[in-house]
mmCIF file of C-alpha atoms in Angstrom:
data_model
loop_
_atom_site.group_PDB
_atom_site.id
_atom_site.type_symbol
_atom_site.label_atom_id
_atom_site.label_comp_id
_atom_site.label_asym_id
_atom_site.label_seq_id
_atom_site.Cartn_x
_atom_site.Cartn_y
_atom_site.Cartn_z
ATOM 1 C CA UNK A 1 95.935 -74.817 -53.887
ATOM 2 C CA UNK A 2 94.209 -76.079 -56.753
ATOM 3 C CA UNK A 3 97.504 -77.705 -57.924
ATOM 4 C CA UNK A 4 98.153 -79.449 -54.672
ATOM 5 C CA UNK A 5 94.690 -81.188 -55.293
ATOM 6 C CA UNK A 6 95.448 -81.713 -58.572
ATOM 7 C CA UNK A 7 98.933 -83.611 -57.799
ATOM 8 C CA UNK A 8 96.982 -85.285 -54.788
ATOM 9 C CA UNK A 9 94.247 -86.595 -57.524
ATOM 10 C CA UNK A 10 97.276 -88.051 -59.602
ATOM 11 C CA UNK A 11 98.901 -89.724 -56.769
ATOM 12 C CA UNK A 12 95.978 -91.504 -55.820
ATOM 13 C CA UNK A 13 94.967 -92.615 -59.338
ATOM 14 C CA UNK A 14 98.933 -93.871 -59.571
ATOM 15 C CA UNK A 15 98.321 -95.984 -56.596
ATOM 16 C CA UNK A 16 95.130 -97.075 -57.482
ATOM 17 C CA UNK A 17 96.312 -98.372 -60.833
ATOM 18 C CA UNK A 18 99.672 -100.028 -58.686
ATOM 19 C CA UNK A 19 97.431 -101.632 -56.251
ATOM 20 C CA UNK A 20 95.305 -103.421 -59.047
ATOM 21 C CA UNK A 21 98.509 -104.784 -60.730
ATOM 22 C CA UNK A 22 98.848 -108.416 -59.650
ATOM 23 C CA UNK A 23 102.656 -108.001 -59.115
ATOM 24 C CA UNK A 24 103.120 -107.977 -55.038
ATOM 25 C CA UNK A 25 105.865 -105.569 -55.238
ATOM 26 C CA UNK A 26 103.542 -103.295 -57.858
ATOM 27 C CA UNK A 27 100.679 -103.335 -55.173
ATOM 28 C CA UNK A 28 103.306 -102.908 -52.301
ATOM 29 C CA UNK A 29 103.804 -99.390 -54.104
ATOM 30 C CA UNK A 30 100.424 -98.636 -54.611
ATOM 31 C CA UNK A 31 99.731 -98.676 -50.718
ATOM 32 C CA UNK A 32 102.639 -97.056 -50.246
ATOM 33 C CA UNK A 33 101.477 -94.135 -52.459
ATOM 34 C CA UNK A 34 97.829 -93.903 -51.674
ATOM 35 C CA UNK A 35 99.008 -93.657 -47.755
ATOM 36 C CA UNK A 36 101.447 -90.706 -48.923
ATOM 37 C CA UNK A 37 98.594 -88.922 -50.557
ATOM 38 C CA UNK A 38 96.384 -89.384 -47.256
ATOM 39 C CA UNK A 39 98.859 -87.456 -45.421
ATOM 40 C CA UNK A 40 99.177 -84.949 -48.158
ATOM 41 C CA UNK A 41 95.588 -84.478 -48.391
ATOM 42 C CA UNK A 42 95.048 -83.868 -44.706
ATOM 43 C CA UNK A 43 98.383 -81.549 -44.629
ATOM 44 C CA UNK A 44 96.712 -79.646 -47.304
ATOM 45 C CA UNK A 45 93.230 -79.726 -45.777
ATOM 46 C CA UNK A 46 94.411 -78.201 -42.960
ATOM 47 C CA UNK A 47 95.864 -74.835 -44.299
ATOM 48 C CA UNK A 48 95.119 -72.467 -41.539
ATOM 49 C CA UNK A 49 98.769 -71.114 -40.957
ATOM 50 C CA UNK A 50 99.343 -69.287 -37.711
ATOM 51 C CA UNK A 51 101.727 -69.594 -34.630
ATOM 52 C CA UNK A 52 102.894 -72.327 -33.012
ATOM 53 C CA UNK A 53 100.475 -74.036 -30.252
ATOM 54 C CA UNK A 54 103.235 -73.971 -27.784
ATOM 55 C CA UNK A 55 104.335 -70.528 -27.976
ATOM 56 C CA UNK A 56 102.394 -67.993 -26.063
ATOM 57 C CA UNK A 57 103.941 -64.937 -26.815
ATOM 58 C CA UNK A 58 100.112 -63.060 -27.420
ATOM 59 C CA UNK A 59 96.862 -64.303 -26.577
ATOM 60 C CA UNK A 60 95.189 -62.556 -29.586
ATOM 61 C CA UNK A 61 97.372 -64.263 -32.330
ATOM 62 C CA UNK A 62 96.107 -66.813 -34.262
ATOM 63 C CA UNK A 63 97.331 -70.194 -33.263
ATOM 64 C CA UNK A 64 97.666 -73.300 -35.548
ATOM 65 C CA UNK A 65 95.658 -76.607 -35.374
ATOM 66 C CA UNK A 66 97.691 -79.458 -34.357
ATOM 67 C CA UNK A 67 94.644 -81.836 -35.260
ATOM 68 C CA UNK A 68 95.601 -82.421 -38.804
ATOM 69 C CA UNK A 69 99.090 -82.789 -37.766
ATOM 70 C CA UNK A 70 98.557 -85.548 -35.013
ATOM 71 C CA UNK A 71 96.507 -87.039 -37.809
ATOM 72 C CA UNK A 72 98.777 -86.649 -40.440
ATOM 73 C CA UNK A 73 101.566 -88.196 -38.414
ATOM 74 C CA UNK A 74 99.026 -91.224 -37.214
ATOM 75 C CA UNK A 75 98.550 -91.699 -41.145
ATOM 76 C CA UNK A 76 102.058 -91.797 -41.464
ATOM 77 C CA UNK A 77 102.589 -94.586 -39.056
ATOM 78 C CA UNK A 78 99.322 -96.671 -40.140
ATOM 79 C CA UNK A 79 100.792 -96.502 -43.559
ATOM 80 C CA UNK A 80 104.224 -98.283 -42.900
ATOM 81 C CA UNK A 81 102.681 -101.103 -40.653
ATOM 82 C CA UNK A 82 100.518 -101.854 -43.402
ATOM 83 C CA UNK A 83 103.604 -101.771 -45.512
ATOM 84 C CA UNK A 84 105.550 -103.576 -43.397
ATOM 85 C CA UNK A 85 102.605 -106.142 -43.441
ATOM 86 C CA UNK A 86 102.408 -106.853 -46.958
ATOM 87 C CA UNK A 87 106.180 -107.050 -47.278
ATOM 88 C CA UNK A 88 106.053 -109.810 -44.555
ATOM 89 C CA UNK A 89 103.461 -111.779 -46.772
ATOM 90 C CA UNK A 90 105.074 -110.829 -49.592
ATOM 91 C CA UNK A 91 107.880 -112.879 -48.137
ATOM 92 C CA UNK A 92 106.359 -115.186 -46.473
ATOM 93 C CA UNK A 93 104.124 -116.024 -50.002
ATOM 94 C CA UNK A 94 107.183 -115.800 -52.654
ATOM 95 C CA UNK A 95 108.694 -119.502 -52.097
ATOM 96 C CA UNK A 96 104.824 -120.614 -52.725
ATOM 97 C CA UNK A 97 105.289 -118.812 -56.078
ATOM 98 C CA UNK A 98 108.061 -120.180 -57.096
ATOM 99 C CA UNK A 99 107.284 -123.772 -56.472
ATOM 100 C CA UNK A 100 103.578 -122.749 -58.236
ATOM 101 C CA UNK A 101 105.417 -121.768 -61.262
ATOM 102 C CA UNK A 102 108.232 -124.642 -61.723
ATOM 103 C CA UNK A 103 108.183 -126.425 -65.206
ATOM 104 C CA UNK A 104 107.072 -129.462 -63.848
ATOM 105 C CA UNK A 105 103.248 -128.195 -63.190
ATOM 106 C CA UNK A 106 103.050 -127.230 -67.167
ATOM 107 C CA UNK A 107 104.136 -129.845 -68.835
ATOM 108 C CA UNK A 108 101.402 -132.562 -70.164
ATOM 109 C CA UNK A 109 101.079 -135.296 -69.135
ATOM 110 C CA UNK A 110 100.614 -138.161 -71.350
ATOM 111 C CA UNK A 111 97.545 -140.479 -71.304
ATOM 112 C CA UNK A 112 99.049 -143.788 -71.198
ATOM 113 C CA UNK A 113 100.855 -142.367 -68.375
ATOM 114 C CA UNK A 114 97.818 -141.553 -66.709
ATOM 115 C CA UNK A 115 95.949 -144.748 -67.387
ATOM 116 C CA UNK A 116 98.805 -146.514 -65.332
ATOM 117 C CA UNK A 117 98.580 -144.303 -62.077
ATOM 118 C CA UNK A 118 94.506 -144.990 -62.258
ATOM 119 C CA UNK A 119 94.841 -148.773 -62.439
#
């Protein structure tokens, strides 16, 4: 158990570090390992192993919680249309980086050429 929160604790820190990185495909990642350690840390939150909700074979057996599994399953699906959204602007934002970084916007420009576009 203690490993589980262990590996959790890593997985988060991994994202974290992801998400910070200014590379979008770095922070894409990040999100997409922070959500997986959400739905770890509710699957492991939620250790209470018993029977099936559905089956009623006894009344007195102990019966599992679906809560943290309708949870973990509405993490699950949060997570990829978050994904999904970042790879859109990811997308959507990498032509803008390209033109940002073309060698025309570094080089200097030289000051007589700049005293004829003033006048």
């Amino acid at each position: 158990m203690i490993l589980l929160i262990v590996a959790i604790g890593v997985v988060v820190a991994a994202g974290t570090y992801l998400l910070t990185d200014r590379s979008l495909s770095r922070s894409v990642i990040g999100l997409s390992l922070i959500g997986h350690a959400t739905v770890l840390g509710l699957l492991v939150g939620s250790r209470d192993l018993g029977l099936a909700p559905i089956v009623a074979a006894t009344a007195a057996a102990p019966v599992a919680d679906p809560l943290p599994q309708a949870l973990a399953l509405t993490a699950i699906v949060i997570s990829f249309s978050v994904t999904v959204f970042v790879l859109a602007m990811a997308a959507r934002l990498s032509p803008l980086e390209v033109a940002a970084s073309s060698p025309e916007d570094v080089e200097p420009v030289a000051p007589a050429e700049l005293g004829e576009v003033a006048a």
